[in-house]
Coordinates of C-alpha atoms in Angstrom, one line a residue:
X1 CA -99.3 -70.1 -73.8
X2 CA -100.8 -72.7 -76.1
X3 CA -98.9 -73.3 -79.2
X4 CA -100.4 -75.7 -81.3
X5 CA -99.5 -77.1 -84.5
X6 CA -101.6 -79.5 -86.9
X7 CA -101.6 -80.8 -90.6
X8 CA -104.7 -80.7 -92.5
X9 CA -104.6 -83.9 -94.6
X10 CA -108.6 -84.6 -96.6
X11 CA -110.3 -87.3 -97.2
X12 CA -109.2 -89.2 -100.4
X13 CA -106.2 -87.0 -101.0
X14 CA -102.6 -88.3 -100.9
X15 CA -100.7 -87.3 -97.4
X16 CA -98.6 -84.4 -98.3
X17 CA -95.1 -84.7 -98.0
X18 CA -94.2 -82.4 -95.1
X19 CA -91.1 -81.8 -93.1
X20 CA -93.5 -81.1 -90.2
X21 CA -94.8 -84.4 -89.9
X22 CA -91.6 -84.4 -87.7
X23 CA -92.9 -83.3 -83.9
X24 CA -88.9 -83.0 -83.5
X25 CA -89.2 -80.4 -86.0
X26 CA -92.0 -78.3 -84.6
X27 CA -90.2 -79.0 -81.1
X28 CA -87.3 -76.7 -82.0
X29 CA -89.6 -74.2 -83.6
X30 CA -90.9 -73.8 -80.4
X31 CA -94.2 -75.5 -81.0
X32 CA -95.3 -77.0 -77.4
X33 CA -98.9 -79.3 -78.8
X34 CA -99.6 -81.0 -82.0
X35 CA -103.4 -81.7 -83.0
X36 CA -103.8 -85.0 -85.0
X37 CA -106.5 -83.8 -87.7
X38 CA -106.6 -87.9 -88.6
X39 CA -108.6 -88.5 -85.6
X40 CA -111.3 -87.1 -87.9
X41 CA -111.7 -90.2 -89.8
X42 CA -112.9 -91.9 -86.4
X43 CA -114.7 -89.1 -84.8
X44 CA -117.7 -91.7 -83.4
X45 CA -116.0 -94.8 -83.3
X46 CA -115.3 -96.7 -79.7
X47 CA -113.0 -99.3 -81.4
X48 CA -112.6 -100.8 -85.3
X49 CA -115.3 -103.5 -83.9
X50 CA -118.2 -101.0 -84.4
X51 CA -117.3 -101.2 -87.9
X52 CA -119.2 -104.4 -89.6
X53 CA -117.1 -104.2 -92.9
X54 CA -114.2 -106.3 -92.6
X55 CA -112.7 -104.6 -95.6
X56 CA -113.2 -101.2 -93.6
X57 CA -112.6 -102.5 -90.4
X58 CA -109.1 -103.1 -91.4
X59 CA -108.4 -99.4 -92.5
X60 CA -109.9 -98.3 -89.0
X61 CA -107.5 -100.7 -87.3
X62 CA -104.8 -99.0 -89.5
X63 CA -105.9 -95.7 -88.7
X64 CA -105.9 -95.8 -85.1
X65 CA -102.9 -97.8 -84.8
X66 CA -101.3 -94.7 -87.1
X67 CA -102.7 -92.4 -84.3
X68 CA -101.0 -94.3 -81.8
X69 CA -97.7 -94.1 -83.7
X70 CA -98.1 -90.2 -84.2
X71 CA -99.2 -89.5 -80.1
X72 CA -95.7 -91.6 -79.3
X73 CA -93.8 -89.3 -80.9
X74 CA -95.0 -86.0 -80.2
X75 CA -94.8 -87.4 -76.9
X76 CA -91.1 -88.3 -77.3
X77 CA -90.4 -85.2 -79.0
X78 CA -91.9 -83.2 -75.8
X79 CA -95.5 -81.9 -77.7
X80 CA -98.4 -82.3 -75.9
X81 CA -101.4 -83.8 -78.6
X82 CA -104.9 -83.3 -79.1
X83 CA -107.4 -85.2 -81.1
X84 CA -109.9 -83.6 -83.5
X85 CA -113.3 -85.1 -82.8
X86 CA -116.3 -84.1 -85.5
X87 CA -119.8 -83.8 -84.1
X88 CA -122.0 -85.2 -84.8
X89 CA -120.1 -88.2 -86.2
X90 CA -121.8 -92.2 -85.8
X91 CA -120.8 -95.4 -87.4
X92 CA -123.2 -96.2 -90.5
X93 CA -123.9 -99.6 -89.0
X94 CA -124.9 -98.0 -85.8
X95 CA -127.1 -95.2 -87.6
X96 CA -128.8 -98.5 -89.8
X97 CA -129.5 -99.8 -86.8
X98 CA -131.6 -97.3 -84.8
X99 CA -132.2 -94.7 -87.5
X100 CA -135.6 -94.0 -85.7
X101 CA -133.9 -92.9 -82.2
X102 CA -130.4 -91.5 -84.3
X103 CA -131.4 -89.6 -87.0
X104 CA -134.1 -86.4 -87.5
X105 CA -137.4 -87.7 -88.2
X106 CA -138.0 -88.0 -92.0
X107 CA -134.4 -87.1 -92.7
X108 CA -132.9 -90.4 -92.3
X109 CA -129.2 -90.6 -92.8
X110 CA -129.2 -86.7 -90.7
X111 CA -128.0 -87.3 -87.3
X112 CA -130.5 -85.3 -85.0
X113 CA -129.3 -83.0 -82.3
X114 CA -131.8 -83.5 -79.9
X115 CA -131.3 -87.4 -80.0
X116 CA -130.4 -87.9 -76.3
X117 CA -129.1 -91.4 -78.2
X118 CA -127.1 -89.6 -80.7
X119 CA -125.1 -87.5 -78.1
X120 CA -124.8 -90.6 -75.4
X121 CA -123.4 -92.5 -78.1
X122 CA -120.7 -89.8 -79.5
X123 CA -119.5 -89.4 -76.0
X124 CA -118.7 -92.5 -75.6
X125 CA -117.1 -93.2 -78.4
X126 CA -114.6 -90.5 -77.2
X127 CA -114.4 -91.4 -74.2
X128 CA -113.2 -95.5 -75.1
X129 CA -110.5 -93.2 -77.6
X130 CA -109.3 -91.1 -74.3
X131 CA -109.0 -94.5 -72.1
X132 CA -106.8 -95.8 -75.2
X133 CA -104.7 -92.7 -75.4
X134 CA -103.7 -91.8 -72.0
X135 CA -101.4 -89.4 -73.1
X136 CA -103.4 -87.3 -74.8
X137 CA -103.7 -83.6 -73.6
X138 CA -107.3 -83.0 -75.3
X139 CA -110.2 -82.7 -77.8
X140 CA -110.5 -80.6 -80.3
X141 CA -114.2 -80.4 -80.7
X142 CA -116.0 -79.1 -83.9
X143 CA -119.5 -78.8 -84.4
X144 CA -120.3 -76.0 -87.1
X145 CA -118.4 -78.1 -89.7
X146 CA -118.0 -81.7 -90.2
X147 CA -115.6 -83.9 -92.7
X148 CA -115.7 -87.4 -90.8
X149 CA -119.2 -87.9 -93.0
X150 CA -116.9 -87.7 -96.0
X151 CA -116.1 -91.3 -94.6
X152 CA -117.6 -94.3 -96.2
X153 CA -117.7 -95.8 -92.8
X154 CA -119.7 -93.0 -91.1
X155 CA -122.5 -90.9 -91.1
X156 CA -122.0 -86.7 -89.4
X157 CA -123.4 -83.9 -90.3
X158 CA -122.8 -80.1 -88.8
X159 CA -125.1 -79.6 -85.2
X160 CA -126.7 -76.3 -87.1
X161 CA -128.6 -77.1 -89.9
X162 CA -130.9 -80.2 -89.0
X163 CA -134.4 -79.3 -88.0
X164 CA -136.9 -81.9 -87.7
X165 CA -139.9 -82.4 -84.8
X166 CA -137.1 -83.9 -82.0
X167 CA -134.5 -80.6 -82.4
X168 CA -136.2 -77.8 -84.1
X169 CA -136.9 -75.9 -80.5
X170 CA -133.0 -75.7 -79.9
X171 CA -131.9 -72.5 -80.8
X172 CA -128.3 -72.3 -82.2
X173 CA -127.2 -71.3 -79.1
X174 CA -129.2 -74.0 -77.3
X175 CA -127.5 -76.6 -79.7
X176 CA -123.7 -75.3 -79.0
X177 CA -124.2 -74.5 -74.7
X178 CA -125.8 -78.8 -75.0
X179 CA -122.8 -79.9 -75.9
X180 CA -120.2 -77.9 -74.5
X181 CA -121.7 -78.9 -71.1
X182 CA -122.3 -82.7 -72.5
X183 CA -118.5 -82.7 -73.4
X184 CA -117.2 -80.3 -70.6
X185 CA -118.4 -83.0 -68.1
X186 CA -116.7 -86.1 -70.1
X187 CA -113.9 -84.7 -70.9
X188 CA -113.0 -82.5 -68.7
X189 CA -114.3 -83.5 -65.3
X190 CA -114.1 -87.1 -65.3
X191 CA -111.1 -87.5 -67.5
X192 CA -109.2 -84.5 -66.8
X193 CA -108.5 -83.6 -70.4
X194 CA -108.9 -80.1 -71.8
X195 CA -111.5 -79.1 -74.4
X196 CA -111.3 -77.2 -77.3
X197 CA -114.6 -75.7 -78.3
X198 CA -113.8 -74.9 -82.7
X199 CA -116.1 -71.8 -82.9
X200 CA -116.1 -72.5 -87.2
X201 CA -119.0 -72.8 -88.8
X202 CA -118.8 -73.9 -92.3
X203 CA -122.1 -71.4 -93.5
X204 CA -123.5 -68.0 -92.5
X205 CA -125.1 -67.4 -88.9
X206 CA -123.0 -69.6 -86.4
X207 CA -120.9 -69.2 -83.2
X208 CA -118.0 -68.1 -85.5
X209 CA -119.3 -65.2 -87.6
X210 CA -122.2 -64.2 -84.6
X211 CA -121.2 -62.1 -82.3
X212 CA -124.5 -61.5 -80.7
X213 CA -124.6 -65.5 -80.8
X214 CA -121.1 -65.8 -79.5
X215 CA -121.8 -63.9 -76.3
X216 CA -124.9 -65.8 -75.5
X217 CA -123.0 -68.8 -76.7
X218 CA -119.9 -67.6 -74.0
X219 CA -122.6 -66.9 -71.1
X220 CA -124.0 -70.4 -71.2
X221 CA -120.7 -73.0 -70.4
X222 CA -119.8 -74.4 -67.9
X223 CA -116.9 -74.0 -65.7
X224 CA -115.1 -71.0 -64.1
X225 CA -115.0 -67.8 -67.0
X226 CA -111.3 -67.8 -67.0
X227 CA -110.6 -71.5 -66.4
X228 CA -108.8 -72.7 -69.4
X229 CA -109.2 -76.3 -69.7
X230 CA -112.1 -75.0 -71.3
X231 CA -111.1 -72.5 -74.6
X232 CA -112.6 -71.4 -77.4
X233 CA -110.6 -71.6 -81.2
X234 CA -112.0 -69.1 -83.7
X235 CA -110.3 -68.0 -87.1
X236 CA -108.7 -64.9 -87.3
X237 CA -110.7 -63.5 -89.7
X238 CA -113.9 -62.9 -89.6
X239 CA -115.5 -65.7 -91.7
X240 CA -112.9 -68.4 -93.7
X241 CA -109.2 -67.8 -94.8
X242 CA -110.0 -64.6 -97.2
X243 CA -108.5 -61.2 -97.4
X244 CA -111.4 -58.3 -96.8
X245 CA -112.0 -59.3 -93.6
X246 CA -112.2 -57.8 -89.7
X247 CA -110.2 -59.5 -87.0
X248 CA -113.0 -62.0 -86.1
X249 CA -115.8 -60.0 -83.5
X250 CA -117.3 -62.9 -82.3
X251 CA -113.6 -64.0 -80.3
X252 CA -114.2 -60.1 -78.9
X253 CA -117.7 -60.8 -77.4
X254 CA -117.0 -64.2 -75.0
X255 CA -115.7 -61.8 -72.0
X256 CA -113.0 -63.6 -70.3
X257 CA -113.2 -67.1 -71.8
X258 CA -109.8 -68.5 -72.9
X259 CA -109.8 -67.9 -76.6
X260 CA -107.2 -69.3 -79.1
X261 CA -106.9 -68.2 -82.6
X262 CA -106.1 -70.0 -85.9
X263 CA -103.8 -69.0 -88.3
X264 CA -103.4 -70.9 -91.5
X265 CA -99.8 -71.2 -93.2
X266 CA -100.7 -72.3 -96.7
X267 CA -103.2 -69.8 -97.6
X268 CA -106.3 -72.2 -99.7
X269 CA -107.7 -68.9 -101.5
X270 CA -104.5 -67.7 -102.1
X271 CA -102.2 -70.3 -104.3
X272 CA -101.1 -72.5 -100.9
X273 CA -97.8 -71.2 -100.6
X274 CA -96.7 -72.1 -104.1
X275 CA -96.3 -68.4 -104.1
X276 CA -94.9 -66.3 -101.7
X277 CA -97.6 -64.9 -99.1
X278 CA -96.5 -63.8 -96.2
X279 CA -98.9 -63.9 -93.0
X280 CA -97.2 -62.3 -90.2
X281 CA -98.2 -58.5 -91.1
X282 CA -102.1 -59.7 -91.0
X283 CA -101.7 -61.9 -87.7
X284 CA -100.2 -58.6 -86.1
X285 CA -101.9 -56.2 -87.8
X286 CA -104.9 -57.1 -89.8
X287 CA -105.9 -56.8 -92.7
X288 CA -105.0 -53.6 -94.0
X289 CA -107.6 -53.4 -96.8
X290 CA -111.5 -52.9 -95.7
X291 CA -114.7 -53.3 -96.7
X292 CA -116.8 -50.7 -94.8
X293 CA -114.4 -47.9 -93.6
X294 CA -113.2 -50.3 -90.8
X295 CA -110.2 -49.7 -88.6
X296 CA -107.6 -52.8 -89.3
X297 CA -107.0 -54.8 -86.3
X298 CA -104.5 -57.5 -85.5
X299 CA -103.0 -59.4 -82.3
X300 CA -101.3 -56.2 -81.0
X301 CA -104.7 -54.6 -81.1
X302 CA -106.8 -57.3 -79.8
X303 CA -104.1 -59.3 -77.4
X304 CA -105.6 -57.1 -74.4
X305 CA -109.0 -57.8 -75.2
X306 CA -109.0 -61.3 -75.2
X307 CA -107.9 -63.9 -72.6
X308 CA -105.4 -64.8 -75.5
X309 CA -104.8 -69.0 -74.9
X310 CA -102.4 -69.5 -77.6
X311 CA -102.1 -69.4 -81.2
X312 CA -103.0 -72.5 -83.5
X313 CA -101.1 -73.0 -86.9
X314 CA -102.4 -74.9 -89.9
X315 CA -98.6 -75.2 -90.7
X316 CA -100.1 -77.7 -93.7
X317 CA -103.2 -78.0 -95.3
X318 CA -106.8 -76.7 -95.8
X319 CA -109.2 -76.9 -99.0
X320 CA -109.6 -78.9 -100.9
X321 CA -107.1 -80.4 -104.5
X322 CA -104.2 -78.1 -105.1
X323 CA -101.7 -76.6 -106.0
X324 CA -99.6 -79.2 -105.0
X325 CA -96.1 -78.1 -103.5
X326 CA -92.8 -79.1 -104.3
X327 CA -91.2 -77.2 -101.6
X328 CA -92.8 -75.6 -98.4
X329 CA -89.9 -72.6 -98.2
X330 CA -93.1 -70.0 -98.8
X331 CA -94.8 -71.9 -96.3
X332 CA -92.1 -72.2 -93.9
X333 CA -91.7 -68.4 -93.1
X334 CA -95.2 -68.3 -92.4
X335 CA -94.6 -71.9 -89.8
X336 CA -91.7 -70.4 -87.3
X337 CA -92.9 -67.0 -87.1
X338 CA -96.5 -68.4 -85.6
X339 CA -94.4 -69.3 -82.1
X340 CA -93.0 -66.5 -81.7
X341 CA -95.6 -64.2 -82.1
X342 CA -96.8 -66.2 -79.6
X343 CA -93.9 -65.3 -77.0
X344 CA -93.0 -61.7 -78.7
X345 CA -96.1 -60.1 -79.9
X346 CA -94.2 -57.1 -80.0
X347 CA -91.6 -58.3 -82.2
X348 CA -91.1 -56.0 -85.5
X349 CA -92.0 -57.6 -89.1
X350 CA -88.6 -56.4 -90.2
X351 CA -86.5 -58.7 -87.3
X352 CA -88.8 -61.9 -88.2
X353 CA -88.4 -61.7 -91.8
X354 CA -84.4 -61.3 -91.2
X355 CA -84.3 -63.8 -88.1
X356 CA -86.1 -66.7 -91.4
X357 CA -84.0 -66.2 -93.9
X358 CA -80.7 -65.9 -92.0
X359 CA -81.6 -68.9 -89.4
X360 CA -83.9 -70.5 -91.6
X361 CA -82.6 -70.4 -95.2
X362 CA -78.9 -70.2 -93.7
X363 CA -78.3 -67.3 -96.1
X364 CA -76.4 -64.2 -94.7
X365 CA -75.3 -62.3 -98.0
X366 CA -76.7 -59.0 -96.9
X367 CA -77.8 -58.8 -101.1
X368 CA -80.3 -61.9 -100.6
X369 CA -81.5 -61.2 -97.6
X370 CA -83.0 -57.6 -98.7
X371 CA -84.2 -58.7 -101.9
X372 CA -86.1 -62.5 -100.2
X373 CA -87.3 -59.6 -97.6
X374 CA -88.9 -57.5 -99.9
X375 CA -90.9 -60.4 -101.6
X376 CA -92.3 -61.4 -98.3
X377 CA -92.9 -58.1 -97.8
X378 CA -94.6 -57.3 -101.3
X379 CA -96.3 -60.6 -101.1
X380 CA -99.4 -59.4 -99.1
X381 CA -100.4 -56.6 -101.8
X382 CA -99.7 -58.7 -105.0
X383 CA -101.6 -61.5 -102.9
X384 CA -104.7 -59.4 -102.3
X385 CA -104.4 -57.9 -105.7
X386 CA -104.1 -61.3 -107.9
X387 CA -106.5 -63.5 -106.4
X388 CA -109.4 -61.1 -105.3
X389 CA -111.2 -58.7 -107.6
X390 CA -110.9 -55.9 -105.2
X391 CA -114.3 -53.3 -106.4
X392 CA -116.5 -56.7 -105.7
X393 CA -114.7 -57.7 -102.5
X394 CA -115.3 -54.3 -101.0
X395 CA -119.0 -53.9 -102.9
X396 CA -119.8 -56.9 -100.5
X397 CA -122.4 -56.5 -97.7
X398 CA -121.4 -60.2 -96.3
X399 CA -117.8 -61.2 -95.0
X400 CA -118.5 -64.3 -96.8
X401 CA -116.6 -65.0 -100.1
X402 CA -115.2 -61.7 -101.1
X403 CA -113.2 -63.6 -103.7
X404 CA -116.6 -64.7 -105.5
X405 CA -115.3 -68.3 -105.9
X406 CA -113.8 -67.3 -108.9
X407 CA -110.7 -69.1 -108.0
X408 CA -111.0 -71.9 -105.4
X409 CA -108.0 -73.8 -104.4
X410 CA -106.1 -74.2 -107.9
X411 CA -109.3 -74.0 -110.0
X412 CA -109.8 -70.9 -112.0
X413 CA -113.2 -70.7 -112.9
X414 CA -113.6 -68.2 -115.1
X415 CA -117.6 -68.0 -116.3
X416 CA -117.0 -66.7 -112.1
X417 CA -115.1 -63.9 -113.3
X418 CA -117.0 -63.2 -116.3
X419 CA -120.0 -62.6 -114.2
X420 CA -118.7 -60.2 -111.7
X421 CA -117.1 -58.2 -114.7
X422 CA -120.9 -57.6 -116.1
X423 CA -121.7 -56.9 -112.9
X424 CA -119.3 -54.0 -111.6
X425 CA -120.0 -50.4 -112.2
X426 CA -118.3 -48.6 -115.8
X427 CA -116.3 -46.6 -113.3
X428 CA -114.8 -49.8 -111.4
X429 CA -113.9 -51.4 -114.1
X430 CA -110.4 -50.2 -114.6
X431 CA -109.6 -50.9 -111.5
X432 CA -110.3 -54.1 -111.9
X433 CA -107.6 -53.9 -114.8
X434 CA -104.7 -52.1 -113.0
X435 CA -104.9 -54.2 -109.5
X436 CA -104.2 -57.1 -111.3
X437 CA -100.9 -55.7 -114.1
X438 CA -99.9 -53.9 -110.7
X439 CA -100.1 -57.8 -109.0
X440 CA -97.9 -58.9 -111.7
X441 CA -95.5 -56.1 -112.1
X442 CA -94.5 -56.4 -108.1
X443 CA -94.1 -60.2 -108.9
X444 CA -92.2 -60.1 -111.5
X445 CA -90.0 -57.3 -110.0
X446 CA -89.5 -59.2 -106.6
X447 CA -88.4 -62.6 -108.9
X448 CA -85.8 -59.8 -110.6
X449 CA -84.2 -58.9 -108.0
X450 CA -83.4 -62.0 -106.4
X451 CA -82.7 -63.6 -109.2
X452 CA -80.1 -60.6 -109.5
X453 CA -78.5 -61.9 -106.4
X454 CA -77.8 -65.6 -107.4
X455 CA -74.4 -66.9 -106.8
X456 CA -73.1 -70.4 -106.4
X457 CA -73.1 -70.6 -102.5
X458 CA -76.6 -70.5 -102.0
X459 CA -78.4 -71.4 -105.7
X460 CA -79.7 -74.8 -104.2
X461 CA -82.4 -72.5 -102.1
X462 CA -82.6 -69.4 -104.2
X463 CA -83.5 -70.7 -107.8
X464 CA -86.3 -72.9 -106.7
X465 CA -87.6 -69.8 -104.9
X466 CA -87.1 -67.8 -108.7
X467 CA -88.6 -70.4 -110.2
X468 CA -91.9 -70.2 -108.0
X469 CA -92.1 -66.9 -108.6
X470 CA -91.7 -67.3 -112.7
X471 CA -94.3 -69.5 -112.1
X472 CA -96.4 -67.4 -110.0
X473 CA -95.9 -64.8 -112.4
X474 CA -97.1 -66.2 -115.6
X475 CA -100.4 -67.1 -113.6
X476 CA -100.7 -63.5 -112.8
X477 CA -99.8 -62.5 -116.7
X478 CA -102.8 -64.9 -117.7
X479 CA -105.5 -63.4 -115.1
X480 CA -104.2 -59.9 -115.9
X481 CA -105.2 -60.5 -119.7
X482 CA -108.3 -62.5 -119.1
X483 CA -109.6 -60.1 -117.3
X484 CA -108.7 -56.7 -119.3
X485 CA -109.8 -58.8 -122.4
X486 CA -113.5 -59.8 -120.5
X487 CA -113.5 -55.6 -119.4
X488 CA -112.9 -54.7 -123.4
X489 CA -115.7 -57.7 -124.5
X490 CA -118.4 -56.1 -121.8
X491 CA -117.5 -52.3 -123.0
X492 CA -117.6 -53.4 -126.6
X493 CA -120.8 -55.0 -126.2
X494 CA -122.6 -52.2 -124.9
X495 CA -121.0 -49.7 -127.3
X496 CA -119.6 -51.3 -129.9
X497 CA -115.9 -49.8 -131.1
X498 CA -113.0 -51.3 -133.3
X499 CA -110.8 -50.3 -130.9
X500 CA -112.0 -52.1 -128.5
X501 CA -112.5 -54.8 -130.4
X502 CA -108.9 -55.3 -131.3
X503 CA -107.8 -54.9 -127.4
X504 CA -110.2 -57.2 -126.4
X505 CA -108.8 -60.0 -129.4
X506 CA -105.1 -58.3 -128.0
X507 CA -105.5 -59.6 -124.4
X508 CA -107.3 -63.0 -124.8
X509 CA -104.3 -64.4 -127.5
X510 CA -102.2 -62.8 -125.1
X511 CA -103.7 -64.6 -121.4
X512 CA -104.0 -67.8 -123.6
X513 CA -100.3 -68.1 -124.4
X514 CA -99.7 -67.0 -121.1
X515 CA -101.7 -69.9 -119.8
X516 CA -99.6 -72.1 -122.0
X517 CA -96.9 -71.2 -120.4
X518 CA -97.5 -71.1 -116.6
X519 CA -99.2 -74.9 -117.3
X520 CA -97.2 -76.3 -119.9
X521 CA -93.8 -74.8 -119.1
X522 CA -93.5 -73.0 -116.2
X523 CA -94.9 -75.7 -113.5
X524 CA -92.5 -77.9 -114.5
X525 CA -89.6 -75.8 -113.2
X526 CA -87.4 -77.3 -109.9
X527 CA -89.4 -75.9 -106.9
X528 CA -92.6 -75.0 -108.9
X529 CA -96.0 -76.2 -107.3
X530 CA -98.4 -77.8 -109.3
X531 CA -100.5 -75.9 -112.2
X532 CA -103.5 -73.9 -111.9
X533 CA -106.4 -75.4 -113.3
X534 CA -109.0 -73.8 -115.8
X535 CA -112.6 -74.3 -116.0
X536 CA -114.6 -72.6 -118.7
X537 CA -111.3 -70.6 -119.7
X538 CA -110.9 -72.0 -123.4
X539 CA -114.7 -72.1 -123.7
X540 CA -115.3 -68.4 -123.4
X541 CA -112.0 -67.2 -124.5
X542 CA -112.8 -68.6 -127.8
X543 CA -116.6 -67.9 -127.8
X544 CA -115.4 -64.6 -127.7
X545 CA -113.0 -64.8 -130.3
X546 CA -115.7 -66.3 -132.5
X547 CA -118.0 -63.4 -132.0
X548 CA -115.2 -61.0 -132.5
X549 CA -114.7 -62.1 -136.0

């Protein structure tokens, strides 16, 4: 059984600072592979002498001298490692070169799938990385998603969306079975390596979200059905990292194909561990919220119905900004559960909460241990309940954004929210009012009681975690009054009443000084991530105002 770990770092961000860029660390957690995501940034490259910038030649010398460094000590620390490879990915001097054979025709700078150039040149780029890394296990391949073009030193683009003269007869399915049999024969039958097939697509209508397209996909590669040097990754949910979302169909329509599923640790909807969220009871058994009368399903469901390879865990990472962390103890319950649900599917929430915070935390007061339970435990409803407006998440007829982008990573955007508030039905809107006092209410009641149980012996790991919830809290206090002050200015406006009038004036001074606090005050605190960040929230709040009188 697989068990893979990798950190998500982006282009142009600063590294994180992560205990788990320690492969003796996700050793003893019982991780067995680590998947460099830095590879990324040279996803096309042969060597740093296809790049003619000396300036950038020198960072791509860096970089894969930095991969070299990381493979030698996951090797050391006993982890098998895998590179990510984005397709399709070229050099920009290469693509300036023989844009006419490279890219689509009349789309210069779009590399074309059905340049027989394009895909001889990306293979052998990986295959001259391979020969340098003997050591390494595999490839992680994507191909519905692609961040090495972020790089001012190449040129990729996603294998879906380019349609020109050359590639416009490939069907998506066409496009994925090419290069799974392109690769399959590279990688795995002339250099013995296993491949990694990422089933993400990064819009609507790919081998992820498909399943139709999936099966078709599935029925096309090469190699034996069961043979697992060939397996396909797919996202537990359905589409990206939300809540309101089905175990993902399409892993449940490749037959017998080794499948492997990604679970992310730092939720990127969801505040990135800077509050508590708790994973496990999705992983196991789904989300328990639905869209469309659904039955929930999670690995204890599906575990027979797949030809389960492993589990994959974004311990860090994904998205894009922050909030930043200041301490990854949220995030680290979510880390050492992901191996063994990988041994012990059958293990009860209840044991691996208690197994964390007694082996983990190294607290064993029976006091602490019930009250840090029940906040991992409460952390999937307030989760759901703060960050997603729940009558337009389960409105939707997509799985796609059920959050409505109203807050992305740690941007609240708030003319967002203000348009799905017009939009809801009169009856909804209440709802929409006591999901998110109830989201603060179990927040602040969790932060309570273990701040109740703080003693000397064990206040160097407890008060950080209080103060992550104070600050989680007073983000929850602002969003509750935004958004019972934008459901009072919408009812107001249609019929027009003092009452309403005054509650509306009531709960915007009130989510303003609660804004005031969370980023002025309450970030600040020992173990607080950084603040939320606001667009449009002053602007309307005060147009608002203005118009109240």
């Amino acid at each position: 059984m697989l068990k893979l770990a990798t950190l998500v770092d982006n282009a142009g961000e600063p590294l994180a600072e992560s205990r788990y860029r320690d492969p003796a660390l996700l050793a003893s957690l019982g991780y067995n592979a680590l998947a460099l995501y830095e590879t990324t940034s040279l996803s096309g490259i042969e060597g740093p002498q296809a790049i003619a910038s000396l300036e950038m030649r020198r960072w791509v010398e860096h970089e894969f001298d930095v991969v070299t460094r990381n493979i030698e000590r996951a090797r050391e620390a006993g982890l098998e490692v895998y590179i990510f490879y984005d397709l399709l990915s070229l050099p920009v001097d290469l693509m300036q070169r023989d844009a006419a054979q490279l890219c689509c025709r009349n789309r210069p700078g779009v590399l074309c799938p059905g340049s027989e150039m394009a895909m001889d040149r990306t293979i052998k780029a990986l295959e001259a990385q391979l020969r340098r890394w003997p050591d390494v296990a595999g490839v992680a391949l994507r191909f519905g998603d692609n961040d090495a073009g972020r790089f001012p030193h190449l040129v990729g683009n996603e294998i879906y969306l380019p349609h020109c003269p050359r590639c416009s007869h490939l069907s998506r399915a066409d496009r994925v079975i090419q290069i799974a049999r392109r690769f399959y024969q590279s990688v795995v039958e002339t250099l013995d390596r296993r491949l990694i097939l990422r089933a993400w697509n990064v819009r609507p209508g790919g081998m992820h979200d498909t399943p139709d397209l999936a099966r078709r996909i599935a029925e096309g590669l090469p190699g034996d059905v069961e043979d697992d040097r060939l397996v396909l990754s797919f996202k537990f949910t359905e589409t990206d990292f939300w809540r309101y979302q089905a175990w993902n169909p399409s892993s449940l329509s490749v037959g017998r194909r080794p499948v492997i599923y990604e679970l992310q640790c730092q939720r990127e909807f969801e505040g990135k561990g800077g509050i508590a969220n708790w994973q496990p009871p999705l992983w196991l058994e789904g989300c328990p919220e639905s869209r469309n009368g659904e039955q929930p399903a999670g690995l204890r469901n599906v575990r027979d119905r797949v030809n389960l390879a492993g589990l994959w865990a974004w311990v860090r990472g994904g998205g894009w900004g922050g909030p930043f962390l200041a301490r990854e103890t949220w995030v680290d319950a979510n880390v050492c559960a992901v191996p063994l649900l990988a041994d012990r599917p059958e293990i009860s929430l209840e044991e691996l909460a208690d197994g964390w915070i007694t082996s983990h935390l190294g607290i064993d007061n029976p006091q602490q241990v019930k009250a840090i339970s029940q906040a991992l435990f409460h952390s999937e409803e307030h989760i759901r309940k703060a960050f997603y407006i729940g009558p337009h998440a389960r409105s939707r007829k997509s799985a796609w954004h059920p959050n409505g982008d109203w807050i992305q990573d740690d941007l609240l955007d708030v003319q967002a929210a203000w348009r799905i508030i017009q939009r809801l039905p009169e009856g909804q809107l209440d709802q929409v009012i006591s999901e998110k006092a109830e989201a603060a209410n179990r927040l602040s009641d969790d932060r309570s009681r273990i701040h109740r149980t703080l003693d000397d012996g064990h206040r160097k790991i407890i008060e950080p975690m209080v103060n992550s919830l104070i600050y989680g809290e007073s983000f929850y206090e602002a969003l509750r009054e935004l958004l019972s002050g934008l459901v009072c200015y919408r009812r107001h406006q249609r019929h027009p009443d003092d009452g309403l009038k005054d509650a509306c004036r009531r709960h915007l001074l009130a989510a303003q000084a609660h804004w005031n606090h969370h980023t002025q005050r309450h970030a600040s605190l020992p173990g607080a991530a950084t603040a939320f960040r606001e667009i449009g929230f002053w602007e309307l709040s005060q147009d608002i105002l203005a118009r109240l009188g």
